[in-house]
C-alpha positions as protocol buffer text, in pm:
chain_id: "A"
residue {
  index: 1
  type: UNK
  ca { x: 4231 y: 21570 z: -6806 }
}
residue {
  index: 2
  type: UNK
  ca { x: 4496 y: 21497 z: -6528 }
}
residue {
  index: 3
  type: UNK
  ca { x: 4756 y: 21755 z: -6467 }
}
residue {
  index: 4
  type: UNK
  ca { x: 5075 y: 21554 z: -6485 }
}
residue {
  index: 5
  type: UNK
  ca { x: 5141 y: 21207 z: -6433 }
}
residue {
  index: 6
  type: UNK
  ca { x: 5320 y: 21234 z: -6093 }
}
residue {
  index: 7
  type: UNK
  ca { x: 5051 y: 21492 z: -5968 }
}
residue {
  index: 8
  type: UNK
  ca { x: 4990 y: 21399 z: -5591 }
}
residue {
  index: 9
  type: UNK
  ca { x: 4691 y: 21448 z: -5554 }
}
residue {
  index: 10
  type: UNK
  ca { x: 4607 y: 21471 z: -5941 }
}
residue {
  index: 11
  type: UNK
  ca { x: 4448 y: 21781 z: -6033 }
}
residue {
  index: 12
  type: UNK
  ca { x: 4234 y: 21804 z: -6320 }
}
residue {
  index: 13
  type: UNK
  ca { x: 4379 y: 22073 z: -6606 }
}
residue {
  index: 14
  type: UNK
  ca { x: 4133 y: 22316 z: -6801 }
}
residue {
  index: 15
  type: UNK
  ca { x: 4289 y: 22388 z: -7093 }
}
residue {
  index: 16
  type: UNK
  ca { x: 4280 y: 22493 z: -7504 }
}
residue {
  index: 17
  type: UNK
  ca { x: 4466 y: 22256 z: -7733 }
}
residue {
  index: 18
  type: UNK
  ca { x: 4642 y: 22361 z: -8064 }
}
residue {
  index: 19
  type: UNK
  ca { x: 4443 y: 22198 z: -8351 }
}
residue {
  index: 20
  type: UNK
  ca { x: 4739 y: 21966 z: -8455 }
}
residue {
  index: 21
  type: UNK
  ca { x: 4799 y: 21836 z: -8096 }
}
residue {
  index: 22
  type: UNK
  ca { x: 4494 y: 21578 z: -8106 }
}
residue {
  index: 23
  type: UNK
  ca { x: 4297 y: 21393 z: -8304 }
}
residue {
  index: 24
  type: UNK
  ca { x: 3914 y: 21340 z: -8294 }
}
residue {
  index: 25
  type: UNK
  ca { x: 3772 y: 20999 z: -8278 }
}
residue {
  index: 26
  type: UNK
  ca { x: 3425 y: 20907 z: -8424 }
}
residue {
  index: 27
  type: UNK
  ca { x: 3307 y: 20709 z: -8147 }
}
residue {
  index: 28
  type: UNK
  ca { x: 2972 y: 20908 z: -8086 }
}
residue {
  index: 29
  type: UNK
  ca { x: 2618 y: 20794 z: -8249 }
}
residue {
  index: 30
  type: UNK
  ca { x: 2596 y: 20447 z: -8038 }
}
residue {
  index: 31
  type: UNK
  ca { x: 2379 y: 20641 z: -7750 }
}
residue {
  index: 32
  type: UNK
  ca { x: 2024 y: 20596 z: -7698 }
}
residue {
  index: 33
  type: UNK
  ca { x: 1963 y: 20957 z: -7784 }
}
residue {
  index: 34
  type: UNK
  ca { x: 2135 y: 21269 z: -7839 }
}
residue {
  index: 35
  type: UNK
  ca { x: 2317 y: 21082 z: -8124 }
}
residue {
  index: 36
  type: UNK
  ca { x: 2314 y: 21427 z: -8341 }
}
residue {
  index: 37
  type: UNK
  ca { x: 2509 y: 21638 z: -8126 }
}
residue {
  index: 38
  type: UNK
  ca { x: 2854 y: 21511 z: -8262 }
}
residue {
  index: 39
  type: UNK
  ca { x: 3005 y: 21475 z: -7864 }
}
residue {
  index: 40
  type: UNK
  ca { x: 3311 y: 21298 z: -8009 }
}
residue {
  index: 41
  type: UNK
  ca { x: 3646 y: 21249 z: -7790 }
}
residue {
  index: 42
  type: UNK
  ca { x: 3957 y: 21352 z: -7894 }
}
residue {
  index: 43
  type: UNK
  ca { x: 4312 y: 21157 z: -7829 }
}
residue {
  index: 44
  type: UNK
  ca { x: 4648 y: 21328 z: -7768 }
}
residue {
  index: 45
  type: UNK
  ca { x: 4918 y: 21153 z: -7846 }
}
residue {
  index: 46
  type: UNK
  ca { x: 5216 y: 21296 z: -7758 }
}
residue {
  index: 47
  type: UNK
  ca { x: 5111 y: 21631 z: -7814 }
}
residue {
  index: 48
  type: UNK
  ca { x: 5241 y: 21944 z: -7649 }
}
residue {
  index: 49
  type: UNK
  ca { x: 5030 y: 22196 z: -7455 }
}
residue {
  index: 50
  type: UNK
  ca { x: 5192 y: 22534 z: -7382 }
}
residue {
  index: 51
  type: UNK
  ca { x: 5166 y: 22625 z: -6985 }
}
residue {
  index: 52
  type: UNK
  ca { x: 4956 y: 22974 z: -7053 }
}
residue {
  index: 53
  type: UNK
  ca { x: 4720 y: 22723 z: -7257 }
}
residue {
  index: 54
  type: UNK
  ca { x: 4608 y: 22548 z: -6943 }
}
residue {
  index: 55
  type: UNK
  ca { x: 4487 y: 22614 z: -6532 }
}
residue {
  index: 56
  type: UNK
  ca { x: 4492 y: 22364 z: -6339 }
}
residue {
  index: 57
  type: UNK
  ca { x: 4140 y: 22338 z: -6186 }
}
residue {
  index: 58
  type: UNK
  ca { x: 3826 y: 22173 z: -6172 }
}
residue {
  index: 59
  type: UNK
  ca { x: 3553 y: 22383 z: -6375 }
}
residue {
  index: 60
  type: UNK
  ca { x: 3368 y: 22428 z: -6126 }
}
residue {
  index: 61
  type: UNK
  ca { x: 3580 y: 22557 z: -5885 }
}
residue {
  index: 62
  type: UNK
  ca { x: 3646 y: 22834 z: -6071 }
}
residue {
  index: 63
  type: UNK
  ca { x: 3588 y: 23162 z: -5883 }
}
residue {
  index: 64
  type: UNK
  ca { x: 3496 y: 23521 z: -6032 }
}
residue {
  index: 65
  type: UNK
  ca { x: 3487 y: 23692 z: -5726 }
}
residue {
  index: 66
  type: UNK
  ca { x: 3781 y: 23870 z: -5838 }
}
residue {
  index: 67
  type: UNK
  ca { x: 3685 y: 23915 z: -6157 }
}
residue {
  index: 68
  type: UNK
  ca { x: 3801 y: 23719 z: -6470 }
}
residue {
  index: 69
  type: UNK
  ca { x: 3972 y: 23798 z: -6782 }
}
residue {
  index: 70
  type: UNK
  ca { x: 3665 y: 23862 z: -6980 }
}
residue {
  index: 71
  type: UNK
  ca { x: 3543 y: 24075 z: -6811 }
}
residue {
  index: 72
  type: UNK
  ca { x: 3830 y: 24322 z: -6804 }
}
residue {
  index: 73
  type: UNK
  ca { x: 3875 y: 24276 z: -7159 }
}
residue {
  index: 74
  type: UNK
  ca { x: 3544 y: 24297 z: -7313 }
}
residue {
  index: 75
  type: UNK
  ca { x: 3399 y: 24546 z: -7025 }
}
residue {
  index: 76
  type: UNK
  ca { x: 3098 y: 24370 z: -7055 }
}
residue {
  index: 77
  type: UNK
  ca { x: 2906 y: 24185 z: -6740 }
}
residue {
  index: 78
  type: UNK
  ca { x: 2821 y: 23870 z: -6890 }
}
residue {
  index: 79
  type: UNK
  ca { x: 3228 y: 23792 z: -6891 }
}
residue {
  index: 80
  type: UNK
  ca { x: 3218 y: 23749 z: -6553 }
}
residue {
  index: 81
  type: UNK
  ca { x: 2949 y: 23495 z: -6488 }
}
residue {
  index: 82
  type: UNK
  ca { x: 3001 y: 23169 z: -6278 }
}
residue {
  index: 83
  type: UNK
  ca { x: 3064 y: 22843 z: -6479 }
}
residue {
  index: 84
  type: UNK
  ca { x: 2892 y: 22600 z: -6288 }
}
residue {
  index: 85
  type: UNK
  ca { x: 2539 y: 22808 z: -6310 }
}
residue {
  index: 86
  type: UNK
  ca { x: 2630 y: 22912 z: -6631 }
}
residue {
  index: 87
  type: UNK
  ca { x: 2619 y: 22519 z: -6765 }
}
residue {
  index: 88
  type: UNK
  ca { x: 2350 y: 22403 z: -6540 }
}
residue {
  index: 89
  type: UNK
  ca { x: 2101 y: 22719 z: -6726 }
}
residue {
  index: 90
  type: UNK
  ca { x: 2196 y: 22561 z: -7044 }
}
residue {
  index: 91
  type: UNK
  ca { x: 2123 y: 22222 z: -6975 }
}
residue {
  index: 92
  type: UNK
  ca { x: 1787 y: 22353 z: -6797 }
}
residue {
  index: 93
  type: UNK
  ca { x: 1675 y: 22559 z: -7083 }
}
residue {
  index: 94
  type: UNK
  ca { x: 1737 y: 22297 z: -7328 }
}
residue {
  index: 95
  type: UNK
  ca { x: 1524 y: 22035 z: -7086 }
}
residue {
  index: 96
  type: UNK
  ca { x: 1296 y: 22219 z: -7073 }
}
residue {
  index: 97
  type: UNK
  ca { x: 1210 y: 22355 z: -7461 }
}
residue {
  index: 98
  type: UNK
  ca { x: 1254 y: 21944 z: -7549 }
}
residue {
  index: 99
  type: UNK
  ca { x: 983 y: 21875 z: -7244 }
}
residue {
  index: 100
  type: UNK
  ca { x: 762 y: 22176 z: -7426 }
}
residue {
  index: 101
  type: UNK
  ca { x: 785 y: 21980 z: -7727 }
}
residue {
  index: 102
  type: UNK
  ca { x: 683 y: 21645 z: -7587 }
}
residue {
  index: 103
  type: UNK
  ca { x: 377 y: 21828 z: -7455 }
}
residue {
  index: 104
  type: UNK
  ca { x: 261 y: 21942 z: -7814 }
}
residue {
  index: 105
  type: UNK
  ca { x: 306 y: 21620 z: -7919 }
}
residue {
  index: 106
  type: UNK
  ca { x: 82 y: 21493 z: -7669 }
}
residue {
  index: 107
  type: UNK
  ca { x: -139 y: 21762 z: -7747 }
}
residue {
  index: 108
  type: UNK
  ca { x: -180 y: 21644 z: -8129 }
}
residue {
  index: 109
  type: UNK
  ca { x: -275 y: 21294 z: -7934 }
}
residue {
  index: 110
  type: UNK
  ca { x: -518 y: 21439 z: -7742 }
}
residue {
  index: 111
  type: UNK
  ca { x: -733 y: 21528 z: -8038 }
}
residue {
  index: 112
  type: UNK
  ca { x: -628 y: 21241 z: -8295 }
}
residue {
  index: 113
  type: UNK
  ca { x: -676 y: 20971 z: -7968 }
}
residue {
  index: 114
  type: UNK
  ca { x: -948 y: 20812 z: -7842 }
}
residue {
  index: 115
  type: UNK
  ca { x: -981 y: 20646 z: -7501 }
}
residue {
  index: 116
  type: UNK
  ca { x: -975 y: 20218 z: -7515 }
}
residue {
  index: 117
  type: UNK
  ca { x: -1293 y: 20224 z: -7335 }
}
residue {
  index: 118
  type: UNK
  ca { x: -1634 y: 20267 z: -7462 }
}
residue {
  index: 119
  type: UNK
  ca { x: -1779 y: 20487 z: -7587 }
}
residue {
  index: 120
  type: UNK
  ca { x: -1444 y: 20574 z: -7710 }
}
residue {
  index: 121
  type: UNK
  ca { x: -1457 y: 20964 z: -7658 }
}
residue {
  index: 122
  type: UNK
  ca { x: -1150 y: 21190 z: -7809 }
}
residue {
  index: 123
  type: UNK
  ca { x: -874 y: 21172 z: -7499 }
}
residue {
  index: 124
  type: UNK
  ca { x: -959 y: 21573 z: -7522 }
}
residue {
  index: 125
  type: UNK
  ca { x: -1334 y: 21453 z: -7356 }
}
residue {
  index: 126
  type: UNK
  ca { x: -1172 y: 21206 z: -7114 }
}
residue {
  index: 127
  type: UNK
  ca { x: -1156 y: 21289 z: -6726 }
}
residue {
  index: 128
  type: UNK
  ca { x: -836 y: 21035 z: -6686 }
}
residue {
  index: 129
  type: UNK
  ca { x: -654 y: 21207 z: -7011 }
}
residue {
  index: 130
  type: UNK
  ca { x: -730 y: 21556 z: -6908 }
}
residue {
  index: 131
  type: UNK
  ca { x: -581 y: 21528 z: -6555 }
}
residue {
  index: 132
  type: UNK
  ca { x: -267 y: 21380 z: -6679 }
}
residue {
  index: 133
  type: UNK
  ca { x: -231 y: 21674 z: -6933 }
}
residue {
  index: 134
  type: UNK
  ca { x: -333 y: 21909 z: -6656 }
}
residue {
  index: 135
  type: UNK
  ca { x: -68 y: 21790 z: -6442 }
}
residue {
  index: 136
  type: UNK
  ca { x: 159 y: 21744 z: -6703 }
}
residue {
  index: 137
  type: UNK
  ca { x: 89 y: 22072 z: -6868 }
}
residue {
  index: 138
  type: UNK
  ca { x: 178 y: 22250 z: -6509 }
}
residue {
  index: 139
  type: UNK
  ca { x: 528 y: 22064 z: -6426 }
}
residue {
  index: 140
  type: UNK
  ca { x: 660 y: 22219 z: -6713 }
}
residue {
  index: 141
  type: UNK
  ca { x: 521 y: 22533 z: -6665 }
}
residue {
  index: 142
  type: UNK
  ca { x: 669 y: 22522 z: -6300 }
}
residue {
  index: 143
  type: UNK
  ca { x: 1003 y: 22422 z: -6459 }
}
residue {
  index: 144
  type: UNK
  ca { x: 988 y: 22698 z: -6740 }
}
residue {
  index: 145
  type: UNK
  ca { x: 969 y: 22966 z: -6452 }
}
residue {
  index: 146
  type: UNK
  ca { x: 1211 y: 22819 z: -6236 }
}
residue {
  index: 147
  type: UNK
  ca { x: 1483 y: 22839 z: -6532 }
}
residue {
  index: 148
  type: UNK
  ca { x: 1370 y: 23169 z: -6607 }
}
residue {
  index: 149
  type: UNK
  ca { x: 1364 y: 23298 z: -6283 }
}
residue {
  index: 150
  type: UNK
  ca { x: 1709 y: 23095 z: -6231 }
}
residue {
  index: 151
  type: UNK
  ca { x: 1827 y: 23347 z: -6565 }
}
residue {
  index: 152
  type: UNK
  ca { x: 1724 y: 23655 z: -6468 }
}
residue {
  index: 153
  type: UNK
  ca { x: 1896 y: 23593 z: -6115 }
}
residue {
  index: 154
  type: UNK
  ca { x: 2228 y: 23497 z: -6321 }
}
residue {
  index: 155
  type: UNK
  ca { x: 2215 y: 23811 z: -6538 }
}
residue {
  index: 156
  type: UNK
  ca { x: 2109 y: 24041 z: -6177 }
}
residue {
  index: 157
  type: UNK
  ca { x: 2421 y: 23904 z: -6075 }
}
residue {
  index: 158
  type: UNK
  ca { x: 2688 y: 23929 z: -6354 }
}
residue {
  index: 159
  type: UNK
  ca { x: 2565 y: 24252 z: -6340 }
}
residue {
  index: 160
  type: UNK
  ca { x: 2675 y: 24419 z: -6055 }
}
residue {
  index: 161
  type: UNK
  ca { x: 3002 y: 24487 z: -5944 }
}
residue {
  index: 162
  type: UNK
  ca { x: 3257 y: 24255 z: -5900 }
}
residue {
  index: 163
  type: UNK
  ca { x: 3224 y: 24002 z: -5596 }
}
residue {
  index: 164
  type: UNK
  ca { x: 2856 y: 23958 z: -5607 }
}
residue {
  index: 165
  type: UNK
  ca { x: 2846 y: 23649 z: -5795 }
}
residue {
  index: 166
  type: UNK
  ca { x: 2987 y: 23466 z: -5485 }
}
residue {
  index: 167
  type: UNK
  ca { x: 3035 y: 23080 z: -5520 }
}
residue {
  index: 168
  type: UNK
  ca { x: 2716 y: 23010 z: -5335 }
}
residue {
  index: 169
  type: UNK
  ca { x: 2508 y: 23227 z: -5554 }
}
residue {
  index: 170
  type: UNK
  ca { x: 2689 y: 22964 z: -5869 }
}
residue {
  index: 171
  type: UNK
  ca { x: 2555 y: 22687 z: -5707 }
}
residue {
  index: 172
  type: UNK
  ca { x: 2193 y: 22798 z: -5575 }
}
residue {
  index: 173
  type: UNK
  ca { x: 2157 y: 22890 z: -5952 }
}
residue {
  index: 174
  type: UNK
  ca { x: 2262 y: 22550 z: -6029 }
}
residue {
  index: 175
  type: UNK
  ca { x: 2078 y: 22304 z: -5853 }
}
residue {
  index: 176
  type: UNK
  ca { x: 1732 y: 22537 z: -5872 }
}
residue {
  index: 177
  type: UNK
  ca { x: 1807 y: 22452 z: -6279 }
}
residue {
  index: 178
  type: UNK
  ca { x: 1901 y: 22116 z: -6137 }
}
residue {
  index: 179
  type: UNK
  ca { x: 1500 y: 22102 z: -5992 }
}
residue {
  index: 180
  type: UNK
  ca { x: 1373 y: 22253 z: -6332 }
}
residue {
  index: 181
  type: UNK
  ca { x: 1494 y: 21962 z: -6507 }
}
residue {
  index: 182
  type: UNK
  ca { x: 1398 y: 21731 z: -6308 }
}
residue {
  index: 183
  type: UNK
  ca { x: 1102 y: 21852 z: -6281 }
}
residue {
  index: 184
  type: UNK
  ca { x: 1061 y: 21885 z: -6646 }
}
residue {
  index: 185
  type: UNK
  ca { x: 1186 y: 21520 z: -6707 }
}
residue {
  index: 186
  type: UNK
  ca { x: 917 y: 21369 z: -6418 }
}
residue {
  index: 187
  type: UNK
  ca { x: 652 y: 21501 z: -6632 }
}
residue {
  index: 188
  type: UNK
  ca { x: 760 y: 21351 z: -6985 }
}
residue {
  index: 189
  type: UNK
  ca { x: 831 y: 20990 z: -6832 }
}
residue {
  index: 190
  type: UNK
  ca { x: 597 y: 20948 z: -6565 }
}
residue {
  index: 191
  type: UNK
  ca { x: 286 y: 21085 z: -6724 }
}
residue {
  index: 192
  type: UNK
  ca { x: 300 y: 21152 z: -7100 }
}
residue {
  index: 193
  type: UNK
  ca { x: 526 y: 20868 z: -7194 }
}
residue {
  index: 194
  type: UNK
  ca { x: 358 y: 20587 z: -7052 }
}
residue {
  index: 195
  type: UNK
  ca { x: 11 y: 20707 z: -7104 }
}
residue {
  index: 196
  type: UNK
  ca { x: 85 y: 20842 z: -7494 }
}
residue {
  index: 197
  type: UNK
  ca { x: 66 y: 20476 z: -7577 }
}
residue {
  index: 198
  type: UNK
  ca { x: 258 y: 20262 z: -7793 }
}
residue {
  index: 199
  type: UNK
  ca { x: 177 y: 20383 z: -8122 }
}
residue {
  index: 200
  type: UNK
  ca { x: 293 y: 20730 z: -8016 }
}
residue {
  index: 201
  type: UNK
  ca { x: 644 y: 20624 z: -7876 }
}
residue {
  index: 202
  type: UNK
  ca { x: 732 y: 20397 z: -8137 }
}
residue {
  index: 203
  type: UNK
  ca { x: 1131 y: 20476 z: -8316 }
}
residue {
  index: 204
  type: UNK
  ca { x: 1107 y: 20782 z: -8482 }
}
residue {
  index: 205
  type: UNK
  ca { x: 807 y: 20958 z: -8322 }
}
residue {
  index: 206
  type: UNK
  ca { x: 853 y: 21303 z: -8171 }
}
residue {
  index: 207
  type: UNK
  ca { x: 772 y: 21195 z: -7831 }
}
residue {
  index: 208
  type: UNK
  ca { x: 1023 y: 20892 z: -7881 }
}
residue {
  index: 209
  type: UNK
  ca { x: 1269 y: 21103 z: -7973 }
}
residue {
  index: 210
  type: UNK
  ca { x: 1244 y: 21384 z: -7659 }
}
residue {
  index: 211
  type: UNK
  ca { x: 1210 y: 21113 z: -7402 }
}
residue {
  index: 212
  type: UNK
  ca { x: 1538 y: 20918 z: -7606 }
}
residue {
  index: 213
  type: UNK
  ca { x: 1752 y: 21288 z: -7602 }
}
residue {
  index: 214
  type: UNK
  ca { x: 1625 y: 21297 z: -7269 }
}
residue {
  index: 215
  type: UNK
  ca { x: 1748 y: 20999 z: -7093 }
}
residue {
  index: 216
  type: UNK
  ca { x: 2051 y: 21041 z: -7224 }
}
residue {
  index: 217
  type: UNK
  ca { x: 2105 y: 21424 z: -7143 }
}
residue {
  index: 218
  type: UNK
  ca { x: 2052 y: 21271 z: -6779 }
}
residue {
  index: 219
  type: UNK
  ca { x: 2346 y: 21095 z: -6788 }
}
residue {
  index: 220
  type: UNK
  ca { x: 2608 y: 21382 z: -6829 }
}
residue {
  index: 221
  type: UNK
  ca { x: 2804 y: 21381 z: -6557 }
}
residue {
  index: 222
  type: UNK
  ca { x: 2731 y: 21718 z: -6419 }
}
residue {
  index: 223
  type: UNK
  ca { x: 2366 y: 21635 z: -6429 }
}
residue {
  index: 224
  type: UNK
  ca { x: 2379 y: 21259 z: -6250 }
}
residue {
  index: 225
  type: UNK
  ca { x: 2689 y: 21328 z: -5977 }
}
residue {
  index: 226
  type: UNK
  ca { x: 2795 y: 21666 z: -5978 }
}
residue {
  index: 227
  type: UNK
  ca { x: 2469 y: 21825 z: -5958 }
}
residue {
  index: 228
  type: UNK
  ca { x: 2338 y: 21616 z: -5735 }
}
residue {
  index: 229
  type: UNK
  ca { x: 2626 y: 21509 z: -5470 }
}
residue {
  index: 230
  type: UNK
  ca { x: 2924 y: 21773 z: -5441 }
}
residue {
  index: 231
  type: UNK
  ca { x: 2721 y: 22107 z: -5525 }
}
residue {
  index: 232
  type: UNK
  ca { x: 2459 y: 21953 z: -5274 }
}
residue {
  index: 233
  type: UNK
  ca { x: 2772 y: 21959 z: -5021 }
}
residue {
  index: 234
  type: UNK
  ca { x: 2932 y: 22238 z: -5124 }
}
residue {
  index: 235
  type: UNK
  ca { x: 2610 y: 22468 z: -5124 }
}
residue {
  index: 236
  type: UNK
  ca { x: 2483 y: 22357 z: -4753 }
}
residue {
  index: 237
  type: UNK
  ca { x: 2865 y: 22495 z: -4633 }
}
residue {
  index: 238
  type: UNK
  ca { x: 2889 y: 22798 z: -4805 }
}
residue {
  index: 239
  type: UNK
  ca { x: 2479 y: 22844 z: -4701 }
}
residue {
  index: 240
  type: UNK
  ca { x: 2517 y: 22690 z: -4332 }
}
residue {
  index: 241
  type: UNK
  ca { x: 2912 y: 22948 z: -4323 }
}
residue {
  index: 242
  type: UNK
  ca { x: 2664 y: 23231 z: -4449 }
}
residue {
  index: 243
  type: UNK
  ca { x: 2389 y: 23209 z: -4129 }
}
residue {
  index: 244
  type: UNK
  ca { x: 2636 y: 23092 z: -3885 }
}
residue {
  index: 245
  type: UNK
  ca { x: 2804 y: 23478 z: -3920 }
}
C-alpha cells in the first residue's frame, strides 16, 4: 500500500490493520490453480491506521543487521531472520514437495502405462520413459538439496550474533531458492507433463492439479519480478561492494 497520497516519491507502508478498518472481498477462486488458498483482497474504506501500526518500507528492504524487535523480545534466533530469504524458502519448499508429488504420480504411470509402440512394454521397461524419469527424478532431487542447503544456511545465520545476516546473505538465500524452483518447475512441465499423456493431465488428476498450483505460484510477484530483476541487481552490488574491499 502507498504511504500517503502526496508521498513524493511514494513509499510503500508495511503495516497491521485493526479488524474493523477493512473489509475482505471474495474475489479469489477464478485462477488457474491455487484456487484453495483463500488469497482474497481486502478494501479500506476510510479506515484509520494508527502510526505505530505501520513502517514505511518495502519488505524487502528490511534490514536486521541491527537486530529486530523479535528478537529482543522472544530471545530467540529465528526472530531475527531476513524477510526476503525467509519468503523465498517458503515458496521453495512448497515447489518443491508439490514437484515431489508430481513425480509419484508419474511413478504410478510408469507401472499402470504402456508405451504407444509395439510391443507395448510397461513405460517402467521403456528406454525413452526411463530417461525422462531419470532426469526428471534428479532435477528435483537437485532442487530438494538446494532448498535444504538454502535452510540450513538461513538457520547458521539467524543464529549467530547480531549483524551476520547481512542483506547480501538475504538475497543469496533467495535467489539459490529462486534456482530450486525453477529447477523444480523445469522438470514437471518440460518432461513429466508433456510426456504423462493426456489421460494423466486431464481436470482433476494429481499431476493436473501440481502443474495448475504451479503455474500459478509462478506468477506471484516476488517469484516473476522481484526475484528475478531487483534482487538480481541488488545482490551483484552488495557481492561486486564485498570483493572490491
Amino acid at each position: 500500500m502507498i504511504a500517503g497520497e502526496d508521498a513524493d516519491p511514494p513509499r510503500r507502508l508495511l503495516f497491521i490493520a485493526p479488524r474493523e478498518e477493512w473489509e475482505m472481498l471474495d474475489d479469489w477462486g477464478g485462477q488457474l490453480g491455487l484456487k484453495g488458498s483463500g488469497s482474497h483482497s481486502i478494501r479500506i474504506s476510510g479506515g484509520h491506521i494508527p502510526g505505530h501500526f505501520g513502517i514505511e518500507v518495502d519488505f524487502e528492504e528490511i534490514s536486521v543487521t541491527e537486530g529486530t524487535p523479535g528478537r529482543a523480545l522472544h530471545t530467540h534466533p529465528q526472530y531475527g531472520g531476513a524477510p526476503a530469504s525467509s519468503m523465498a524458502l517458503e515458496g521453495a519448499h512448497i515447489a518443491v514437495g508439490m514437484c515431489q508429488g508430481a513425480l509419484d504420480a508419474y511413478t504410478e504411470l510408469m507401472f499402470s502405462r504402456t508405451t504407444i509402440v509395439p510391443p507395448f512394454p510397461p513405460r517402467a521397461e521403456d528406454p525413452d520413459f526411463l530417461l525422462w524419469y531419470g532426469k526428471a527424478s534428479g532435477m528435483i532431487a537437485a532442487a530438494e538439496t538446494l532448498a535444504l542447503a538454502a535452510s540450513r544456511r538461513w538457520q547458521e545465520l539467524a543464529a549467530l550474533p547480531v549483524g551476520a545476516f547481512t542483506a547480501e546473505e538475504d538475497l543469496r538465500i533467495a535467489l539459490t531458492c529462486r534456482e530450486a524452483t525453477n529447477l523444480a518447475w523445469q522438470a514437471v512441465d518440460e518432461i513429466l507433463q508433456p510426456t504423462a499423456g493426456s489421460p494423466a493431465v486431464r481436470e482433476g488428476t494429481r499431476l493436473e492439479r501440481v502443474w495448475r498450483d504451479l503455474s500459478t505460484g509462478r506468477t506471484h510477484a516476488s517469484s516473476a519480478i522481484l526475484l528475478t530483476t531487483a534482487a538480481n541487481r541488488g545482490f551483484a552490488q552488495l557481492r561486486l561492494l564485498s570483493a572490491r574491499r
